[in-house]
Amino acid sequence: GNSVTQMEGPVTLSEEAFLTINCTYTATGYPSLFWYVQYPGEGLQLLLKATKADDKGSNKGFEATYRKETTSFHLEKGSVQVSDSAVYFCAADGGGSTLGRLYFGRGTQLTVWP
Amino acid sequence: DSGVTQTPKHLITATGQRVTLRCSPRSGDLSVYWYQQSLDQGLQFLIQYYNGEERAKGNILERFSAQQFPDLHSELNLSSLELGDSALYFCASSVGPEQVQPQHFGDGTRLSIL
């Protein structure tokens, strides 16, 4: 079946530090991959996506590259800000018979200190 | 603002009761998805509707049911509530199910069972 595993948090960083949140997936086919961000008291917001191998999704300084060989989609940012503090979710859409059904990782809480 | 509206924001009720959660999708979106977010299970897909018809079912209990109306809003009905049903329930919408498309999430309804 389809599943997503992401690194457990919480992650605490100082402002301007480098961020990596690991995400790997298990799927029967070639899923589309997403990163969502959840700020306190709000719903999930799409951060970036990639739909095929070697695609790089990017937005607001965040990047993630779809690596088929390692079944990974790690989130990176070169210099985090306090405003990036949130919970980050990796998700996969398996396509085919499960098209539209998102499988989420458990979420990673990021706290950035000034 | 994602354009997806969920009401109510908070709901407090007792075991054995029945509640209805409501969702209005983004303008133009025909697909609606329901997810449950709990501490022990994380974010779990419950059910998907497209243009009024059920499209896919996930880990939805038999005590739960949903529907999508002709005006495309959707309702999630939870009955015979148990303490373990306490969770954040999210609705998401997308244009349609033909290909992978980003889902846009509402801010959720927090359900507390006393």
XYZ file of C-alpha atoms in Angstrom:
228
model
C 0.000 0.000 0.000
C 0.876 3.666 0.018
C 2.483 5.370 2.990
C 4.663 8.325 3.875
C 7.304 8.505 6.577
C 8.849 11.750 7.711
C 11.347 12.585 10.395
C 9.991 13.016 13.872
C 10.167 16.420 15.423
C 10.332 18.728 16.995
C 13.040 20.559 15.109
C 14.434 23.695 16.729
C 16.695 26.028 14.784
C 18.139 29.498 15.046
C 17.200 32.066 12.469
C 19.212 31.787 9.233
C 20.080 28.126 9.893
C 19.755 25.460 7.212
C 16.686 23.240 7.341
C 16.197 19.676 6.177
C 13.108 17.595 6.912
C 13.355 14.073 5.573
C 10.471 12.353 3.842
C 10.278 8.944 2.192
C 7.341 7.238 0.570
C 6.107 3.772 -0.270
C 3.821 3.426 -3.252
C 2.830 0.825 -5.781
C 3.237 3.271 -8.652
C 4.771 6.701 -9.080
C 2.952 9.074 -6.774
C 2.744 12.823 -6.904
C 4.393 14.342 -3.853
C 3.520 17.382 -1.788
C 4.663 19.400 1.184
C 1.982 21.138 3.195
C 2.483 23.598 6.053
C 0.137 24.146 8.980
C 0.355 27.320 11.047
C -1.231 27.356 14.509
C -5.021 27.389 14.363
C -5.113 27.136 10.591
C -5.655 24.509 7.942
C -2.985 22.988 5.760
C -1.517 25.134 3.019
C 0.177 23.693 -0.016
C 3.852 24.650 0.084
C 5.190 22.869 -2.997
C 4.688 19.824 -5.180
C 6.375 17.530 -7.686
C 4.603 15.152 -10.005
C 7.383 13.060 -11.527
C 10.893 11.836 -10.881
C 13.633 14.503 -10.746
C 11.063 17.311 -10.553
C 11.997 20.038 -8.088
C 9.218 21.853 -6.314
C 10.006 25.244 -4.835
C 8.200 28.059 -3.058
C 9.106 30.787 -0.552
C 12.721 29.604 -0.410
C 11.751 25.988 0.285
C 12.756 23.233 -2.145
C 12.220 19.510 -2.496
C 13.362 17.150 -5.246
C 11.487 13.978 -6.209
C 14.060 11.168 -5.991
C 12.690 7.940 -7.398
C 15.861 5.946 -6.695
C 15.660 6.685 -2.980
C 11.851 7.166 -2.856
C 12.422 10.470 -1.101
C 11.172 14.048 -1.156
C 13.202 15.897 1.461
C 12.285 19.489 2.272
C 15.114 22.036 2.451
C 15.540 25.724 3.066
C 18.841 27.515 3.125
C 18.012 30.162 5.713
C 14.964 29.805 7.951
C 13.057 32.679 9.504
C 11.017 32.930 12.675
C 7.923 33.119 10.497
C 8.663 29.599 9.172
C 7.737 28.126 12.560
C 4.914 25.693 11.810
C 4.151 22.017 11.319
C 5.261 20.568 7.988
C 3.556 17.567 6.386
C 4.837 15.443 3.551
C 2.083 13.829 1.474
C 1.702 11.536 -1.510
C -1.100 10.993 -3.977
C -0.783 7.457 -5.239
C -2.748 8.048 -8.412
C -4.563 5.256 -10.196
C -7.346 3.805 -8.090
C -6.323 6.026 -5.157
C -6.190 9.259 -7.185
C -7.077 12.182 -4.971
C -6.443 10.348 -1.725
C -3.543 11.957 0.080
C -1.355 9.883 2.381
C 0.300 12.076 4.999
C 3.353 11.729 7.162
C 2.954 12.404 10.879
C 4.142 15.998 10.575
C 7.279 17.735 11.809
C 7.040 20.661 14.193
C 9.582 23.367 13.345
C 10.422 26.145 15.776
C 12.781 28.913 14.716
C 14.298 31.179 17.375
C 15.492 34.724 16.651
C -7.396 32.281 2.739
C -7.879 28.949 0.945
C -11.461 29.671 -0.056
C -12.686 26.539 1.726
C -15.104 27.302 4.559
C -15.805 24.943 7.421
C -18.384 25.400 10.150
C -18.476 25.295 13.058
C -14.896 25.958 14.155
C -15.408 24.234 17.481
C -17.909 21.659 18.649
C -18.225 20.270 22.146
C -20.628 17.443 22.802
C -21.094 14.266 24.809
C -20.666 10.593 24.073
C -23.542 9.003 22.218
C -24.523 12.232 20.477
C -24.651 13.058 16.780
C -23.088 16.069 15.056
C -22.913 17.498 11.545
C -19.863 19.265 10.152
C -20.280 21.467 7.129
C -17.917 22.390 4.317
C -18.186 24.811 1.414
C -15.526 24.185 -1.247
C -13.599 26.804 -3.178
C -15.541 28.385 -5.992
C -15.214 26.179 -9.053
C -14.020 23.080 -7.192
C -16.118 19.963 -7.718
C -14.251 17.519 -5.478
C -14.501 17.534 -1.700
C -12.370 15.476 0.674
C -12.694 14.870 4.407
C -9.742 14.145 6.684
C -9.427 13.437 10.384
C -6.403 14.683 12.340
C -5.811 13.087 15.713
C -2.781 12.772 17.961
C -2.550 9.003 17.693
C -3.495 8.480 14.028
C -2.180 11.660 12.442
C -3.944 12.896 9.298
C -6.199 10.223 7.829
C -8.274 10.359 4.665
C -11.938 9.631 5.323
C -13.926 10.083 2.132
C -14.063 11.895 -1.212
C -16.974 13.226 -3.221
C -17.021 14.501 -6.762
C -19.951 16.477 -8.135
C -22.366 14.921 -5.676
C -21.195 11.330 -5.895
C -19.004 9.335 -3.564
C -15.640 8.745 -5.223
C -13.409 7.044 -2.684
C -13.542 5.819 0.874
C -10.725 5.613 3.334
C -10.638 4.795 7.021
C -14.156 6.008 7.715
C -16.126 4.351 10.477
C -19.614 3.016 9.809
C -20.918 5.521 12.397
C -19.735 8.290 10.077
C -21.382 9.299 6.828
C -21.080 12.149 4.384
C -22.798 13.637 1.395
C -22.288 16.352 -1.176
C -25.257 18.444 -2.178
C -26.195 19.908 -5.584
C -24.692 23.259 -4.583
C -21.457 21.278 -3.925
C -21.265 21.910 -0.209
C -20.646 18.806 1.842
C -21.611 17.553 5.277
C -19.929 14.982 7.464
C -22.245 13.307 9.954
C -20.794 11.645 13.019
C -23.109 9.583 15.202
C -22.938 7.542 18.418
C -19.920 9.609 19.299
C -17.128 8.129 21.387
C -14.297 9.786 23.262
C -11.891 8.606 20.581
C -13.708 10.645 17.949
C -12.276 13.814 19.448
C -10.139 15.243 16.665
C -9.713 18.005 14.143
C -11.749 17.351 11.001
C -10.584 18.985 7.798
C -12.346 19.464 4.549
C -10.385 20.028 1.347
C -11.420 20.707 -2.221
C -9.932 20.501 -5.681
C -11.136 21.132 -9.181
C -11.767 17.511 -10.101
C -10.510 13.959 -9.930
C -9.218 13.421 -13.470
C -5.614 14.130 -12.618
C -3.539 14.908 -9.587
C -4.366 18.392 -8.372
C -3.471 20.242 -5.197
C -6.080 20.096 -2.503
C -7.019 23.278 -0.679
C -7.848 22.879 2.987
C -10.257 24.639 5.283
C -9.285 25.652 8.815
C -10.971 22.599 10.294
C -13.616 21.830 12.879
C -12.298 20.847 16.293
C -14.573 18.245 17.832
C -14.315 17.583 21.551
C -16.235 14.736 23.124
C -16.741 14.997 26.876
